[in-house]
PDB file of C-alpha atoms in Angstrom:
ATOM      1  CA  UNK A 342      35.521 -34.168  -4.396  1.00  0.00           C
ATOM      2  CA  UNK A 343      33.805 -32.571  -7.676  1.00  0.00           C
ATOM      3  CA  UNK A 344      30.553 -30.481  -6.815  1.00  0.00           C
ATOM      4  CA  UNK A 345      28.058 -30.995  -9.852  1.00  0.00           C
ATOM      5  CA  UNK A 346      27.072 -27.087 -11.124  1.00  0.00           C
ATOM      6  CA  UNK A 347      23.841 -27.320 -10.585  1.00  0.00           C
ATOM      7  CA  UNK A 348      23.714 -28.096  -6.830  1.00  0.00           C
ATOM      8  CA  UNK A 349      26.504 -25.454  -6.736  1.00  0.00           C
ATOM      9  CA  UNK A 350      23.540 -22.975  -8.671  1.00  0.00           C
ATOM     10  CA  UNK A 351      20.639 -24.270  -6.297  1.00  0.00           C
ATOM     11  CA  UNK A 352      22.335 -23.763  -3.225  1.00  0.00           C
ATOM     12  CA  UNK A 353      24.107 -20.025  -4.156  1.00  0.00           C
ATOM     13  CA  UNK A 354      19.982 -19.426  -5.493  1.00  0.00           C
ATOM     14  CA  UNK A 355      19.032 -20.220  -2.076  1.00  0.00           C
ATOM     15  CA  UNK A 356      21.549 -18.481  -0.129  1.00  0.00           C
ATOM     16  CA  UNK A 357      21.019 -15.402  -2.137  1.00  0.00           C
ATOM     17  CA  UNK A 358      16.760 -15.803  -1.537  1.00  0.00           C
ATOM     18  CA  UNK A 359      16.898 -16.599   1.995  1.00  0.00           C
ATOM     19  CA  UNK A 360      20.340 -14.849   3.749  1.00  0.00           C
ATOM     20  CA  UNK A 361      19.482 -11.748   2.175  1.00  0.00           C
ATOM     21  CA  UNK A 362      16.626 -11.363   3.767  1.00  0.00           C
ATOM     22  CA  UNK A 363      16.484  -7.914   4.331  1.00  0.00           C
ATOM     23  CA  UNK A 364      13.001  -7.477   6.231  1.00  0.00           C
ATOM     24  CA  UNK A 365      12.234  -4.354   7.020  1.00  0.00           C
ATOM     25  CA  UNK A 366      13.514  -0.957   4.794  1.00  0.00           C
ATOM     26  CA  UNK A 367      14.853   2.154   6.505  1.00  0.00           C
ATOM     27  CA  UNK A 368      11.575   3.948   6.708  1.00  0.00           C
ATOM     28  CA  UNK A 369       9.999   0.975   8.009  1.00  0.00           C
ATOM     29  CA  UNK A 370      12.799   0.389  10.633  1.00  0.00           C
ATOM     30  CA  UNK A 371      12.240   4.132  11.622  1.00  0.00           C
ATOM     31  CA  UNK A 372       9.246   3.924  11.871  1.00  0.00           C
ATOM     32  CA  UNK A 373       9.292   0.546  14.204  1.00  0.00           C
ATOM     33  CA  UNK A 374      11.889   2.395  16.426  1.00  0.00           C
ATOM     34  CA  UNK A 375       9.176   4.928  16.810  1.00  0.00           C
ATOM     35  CA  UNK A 376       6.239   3.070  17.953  1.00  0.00           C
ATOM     36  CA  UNK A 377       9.043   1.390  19.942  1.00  0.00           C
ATOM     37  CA  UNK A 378       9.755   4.227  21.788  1.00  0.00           C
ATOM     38  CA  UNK A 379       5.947   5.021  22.157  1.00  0.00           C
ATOM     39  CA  UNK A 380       5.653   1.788  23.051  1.00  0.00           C
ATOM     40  CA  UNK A 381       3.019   1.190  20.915  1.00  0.00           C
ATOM     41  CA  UNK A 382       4.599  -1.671  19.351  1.00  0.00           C
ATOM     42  CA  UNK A 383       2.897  -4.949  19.236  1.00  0.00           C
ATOM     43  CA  UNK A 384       5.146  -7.564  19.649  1.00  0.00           C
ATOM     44  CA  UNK A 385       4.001 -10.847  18.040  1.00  0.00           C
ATOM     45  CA  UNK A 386       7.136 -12.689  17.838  1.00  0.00           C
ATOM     46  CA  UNK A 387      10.611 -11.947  19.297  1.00  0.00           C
ATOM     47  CA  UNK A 388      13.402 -10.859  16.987  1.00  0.00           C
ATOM     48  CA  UNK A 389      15.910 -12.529  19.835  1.00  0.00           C
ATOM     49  CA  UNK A 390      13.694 -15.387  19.724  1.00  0.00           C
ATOM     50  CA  UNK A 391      13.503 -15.736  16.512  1.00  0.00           C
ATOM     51  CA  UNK A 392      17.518 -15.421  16.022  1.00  0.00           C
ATOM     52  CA  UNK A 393      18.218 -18.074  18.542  1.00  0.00           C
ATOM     53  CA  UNK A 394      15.726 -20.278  16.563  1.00  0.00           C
ATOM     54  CA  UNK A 395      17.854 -19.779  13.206  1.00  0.00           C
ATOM     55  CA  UNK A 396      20.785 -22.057  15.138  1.00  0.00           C
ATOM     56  CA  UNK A 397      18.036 -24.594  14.419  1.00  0.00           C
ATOM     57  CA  UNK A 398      17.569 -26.204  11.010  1.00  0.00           C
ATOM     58  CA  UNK A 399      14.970 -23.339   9.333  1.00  0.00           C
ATOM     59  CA  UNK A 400      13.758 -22.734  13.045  1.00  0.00           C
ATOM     60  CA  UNK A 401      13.802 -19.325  12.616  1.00  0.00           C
ATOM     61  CA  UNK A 402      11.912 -19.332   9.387  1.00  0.00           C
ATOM     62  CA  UNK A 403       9.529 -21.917  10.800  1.00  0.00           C
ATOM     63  CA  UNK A 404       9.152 -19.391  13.994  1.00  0.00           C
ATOM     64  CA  UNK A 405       8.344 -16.418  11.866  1.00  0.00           C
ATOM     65  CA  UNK A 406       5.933 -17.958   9.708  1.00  0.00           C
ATOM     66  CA  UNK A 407       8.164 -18.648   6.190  1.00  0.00           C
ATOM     67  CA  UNK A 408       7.857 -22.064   6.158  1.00  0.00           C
ATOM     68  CA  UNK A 409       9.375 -21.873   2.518  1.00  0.00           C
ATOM     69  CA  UNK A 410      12.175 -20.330   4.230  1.00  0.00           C
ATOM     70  CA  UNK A 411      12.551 -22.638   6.623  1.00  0.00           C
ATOM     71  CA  UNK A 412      11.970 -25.458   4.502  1.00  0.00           C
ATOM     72  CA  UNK A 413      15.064 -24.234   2.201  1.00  0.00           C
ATOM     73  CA  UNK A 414      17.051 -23.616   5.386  1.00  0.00           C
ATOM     74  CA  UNK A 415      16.094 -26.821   6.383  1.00  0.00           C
ATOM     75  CA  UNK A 416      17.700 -27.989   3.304  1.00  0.00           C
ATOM     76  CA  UNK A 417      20.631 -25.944   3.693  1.00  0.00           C
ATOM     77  CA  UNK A 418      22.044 -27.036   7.242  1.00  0.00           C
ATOM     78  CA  UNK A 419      24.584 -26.429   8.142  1.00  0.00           C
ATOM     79  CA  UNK A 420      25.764 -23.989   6.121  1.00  0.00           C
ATOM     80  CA  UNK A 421      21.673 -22.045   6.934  1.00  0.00           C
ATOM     81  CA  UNK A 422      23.416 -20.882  10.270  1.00  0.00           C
ATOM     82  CA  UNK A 423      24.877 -18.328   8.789  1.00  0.00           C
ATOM     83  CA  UNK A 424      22.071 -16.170   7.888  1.00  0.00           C
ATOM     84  CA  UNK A 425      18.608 -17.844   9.273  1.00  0.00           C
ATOM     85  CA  UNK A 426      19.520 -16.103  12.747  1.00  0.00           C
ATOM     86  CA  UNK A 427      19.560 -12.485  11.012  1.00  0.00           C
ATOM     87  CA  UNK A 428      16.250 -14.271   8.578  1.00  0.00           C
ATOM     88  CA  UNK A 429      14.452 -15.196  11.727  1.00  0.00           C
ATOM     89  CA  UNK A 430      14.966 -11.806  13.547  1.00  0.00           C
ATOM     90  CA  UNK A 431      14.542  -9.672  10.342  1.00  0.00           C
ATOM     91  CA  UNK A 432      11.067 -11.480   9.928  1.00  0.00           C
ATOM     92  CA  UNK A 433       9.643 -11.069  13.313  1.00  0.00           C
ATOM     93  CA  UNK A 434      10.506  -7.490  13.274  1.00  0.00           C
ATOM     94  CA  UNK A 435       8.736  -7.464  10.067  1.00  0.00           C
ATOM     95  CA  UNK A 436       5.655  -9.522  11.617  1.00  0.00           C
ATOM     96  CA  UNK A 437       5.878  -6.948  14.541  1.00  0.00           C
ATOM     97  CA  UNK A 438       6.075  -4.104  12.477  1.00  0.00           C
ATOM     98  CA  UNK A 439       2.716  -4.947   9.735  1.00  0.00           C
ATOM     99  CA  UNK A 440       0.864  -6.172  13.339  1.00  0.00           C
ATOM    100  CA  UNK A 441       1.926  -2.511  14.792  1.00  0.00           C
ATOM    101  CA  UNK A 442       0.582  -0.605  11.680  1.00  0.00           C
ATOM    102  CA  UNK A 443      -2.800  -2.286  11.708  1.00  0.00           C
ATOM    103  CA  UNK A 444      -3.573  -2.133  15.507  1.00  0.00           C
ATOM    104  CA  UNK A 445      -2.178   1.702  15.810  1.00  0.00           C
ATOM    105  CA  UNK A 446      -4.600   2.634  12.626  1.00  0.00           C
ATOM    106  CA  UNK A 447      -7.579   0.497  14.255  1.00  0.00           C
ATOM    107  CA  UNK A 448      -6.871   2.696  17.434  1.00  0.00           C
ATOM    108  CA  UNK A 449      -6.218   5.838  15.619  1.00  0.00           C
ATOM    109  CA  UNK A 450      -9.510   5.459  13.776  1.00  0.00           C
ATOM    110  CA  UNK A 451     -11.611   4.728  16.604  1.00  0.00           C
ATOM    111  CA  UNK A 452     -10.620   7.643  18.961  1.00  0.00           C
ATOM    112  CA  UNK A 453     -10.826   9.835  15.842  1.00  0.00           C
ATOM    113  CA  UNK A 454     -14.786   8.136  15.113  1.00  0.00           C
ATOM    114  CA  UNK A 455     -14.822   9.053  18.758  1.00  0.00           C
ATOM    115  CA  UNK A 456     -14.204  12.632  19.109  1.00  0.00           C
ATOM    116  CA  UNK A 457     -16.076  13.249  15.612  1.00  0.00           C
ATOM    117  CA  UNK A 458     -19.523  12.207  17.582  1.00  0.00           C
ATOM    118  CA  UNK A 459     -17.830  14.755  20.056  1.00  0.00           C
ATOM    119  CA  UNK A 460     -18.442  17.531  17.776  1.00  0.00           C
ATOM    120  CA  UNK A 461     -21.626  16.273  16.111  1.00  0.00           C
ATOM    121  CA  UNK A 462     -22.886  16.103  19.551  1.00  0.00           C
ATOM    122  CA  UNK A 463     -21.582  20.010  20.289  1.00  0.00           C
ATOM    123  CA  UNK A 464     -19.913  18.458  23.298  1.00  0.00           C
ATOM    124  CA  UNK A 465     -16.470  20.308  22.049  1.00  0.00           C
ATOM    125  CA  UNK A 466     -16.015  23.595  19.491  1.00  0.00           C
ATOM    126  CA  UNK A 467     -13.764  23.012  16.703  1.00  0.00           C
ATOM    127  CA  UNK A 468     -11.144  24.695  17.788  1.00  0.00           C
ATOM    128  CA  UNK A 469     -11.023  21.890  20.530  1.00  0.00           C
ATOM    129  CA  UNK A 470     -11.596  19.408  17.551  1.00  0.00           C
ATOM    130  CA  UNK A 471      -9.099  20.493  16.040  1.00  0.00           C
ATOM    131  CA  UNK A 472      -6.371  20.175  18.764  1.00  0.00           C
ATOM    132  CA  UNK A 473      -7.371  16.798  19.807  1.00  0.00           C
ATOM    133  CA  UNK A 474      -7.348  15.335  16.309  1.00  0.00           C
ATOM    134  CA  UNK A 475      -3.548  16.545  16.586  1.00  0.00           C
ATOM    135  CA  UNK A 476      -2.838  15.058  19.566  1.00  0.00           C
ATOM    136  CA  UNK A 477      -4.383  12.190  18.876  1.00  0.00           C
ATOM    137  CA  UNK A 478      -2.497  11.978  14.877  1.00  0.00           C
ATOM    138  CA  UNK A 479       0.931  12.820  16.807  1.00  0.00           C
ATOM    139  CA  UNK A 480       0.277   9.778  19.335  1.00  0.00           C
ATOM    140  CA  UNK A 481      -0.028   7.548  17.039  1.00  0.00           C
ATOM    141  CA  UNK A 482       2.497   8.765  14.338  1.00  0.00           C
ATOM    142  CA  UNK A 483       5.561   6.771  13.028  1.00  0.00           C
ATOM    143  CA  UNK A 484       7.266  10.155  12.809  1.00  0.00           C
ATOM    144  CA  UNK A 485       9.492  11.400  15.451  1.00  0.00           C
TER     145      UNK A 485
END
């Protein structure tokens, strides 16, 4: 059987654009672990979902939201099992992690607004400013 090059080329392209998938980098990962352990982490798709969806032609990708992914992993079946698992779990962790970041500055924001009218209002002193806006910075931090 004699594979033509350039379905050889496309399919080594695709494997190298979708099974490397990397999703999220190390301070990004740290940072999810973080507001993990906070449990601040919004969870808009599951990373074991989205794995067990990758058995699935593309489901993974399709699950996560890359339907170009999925549509090339689609293409790809059988041999997509290898990496849409790791693809689909790698991109809800990333989905999880950009939905965490917005929500915890939304929050972090508002209870800062919030104790600002505090001290507008002469409700607290600034030194009592002062240590709330740290407490309220080191809630919502990404750093241990």
């Amino acid at each position: 059987m004699k594979h033509h090059p350039k379905v050889i080329t496309f399919g080594l392209t695709c494997m190298l654009f979708t099974g490397c998938a990397s999703g999220l980098n190390s301070v990004q990962t740290s940072e999810y672990k973080t507001w993990e352990a906070k449990g601040l982490l919004v969870k808009d798709k599951d990373p074991g979902t989205a794995a067990a969806l990758g058995i699935l032609p593309g489901g993974g990708s399709f699950y996560t939201g890359n339907i170009g992914l999925g549509m090339v992993n689609l293409l790809m079946w059988p041999a997509s099992i290898l990496w849409d698992p790791i693809s689909g779990s790698n991109g809800a962790k990333s989905d999880n992690y950009f939905a965490t970041k917005t929500v915890v500055a939304k929050k972090q924001t508002a209870e800062i607004s919030e104790l600002d009218d505090k001290l507008r209002l002469k409700q607290i002193n600034t030194e009592e400013y002062v240590m709330a806006k740290r407490n309220i910075e080191k809630k919502y931090s990404a750093d241990n």
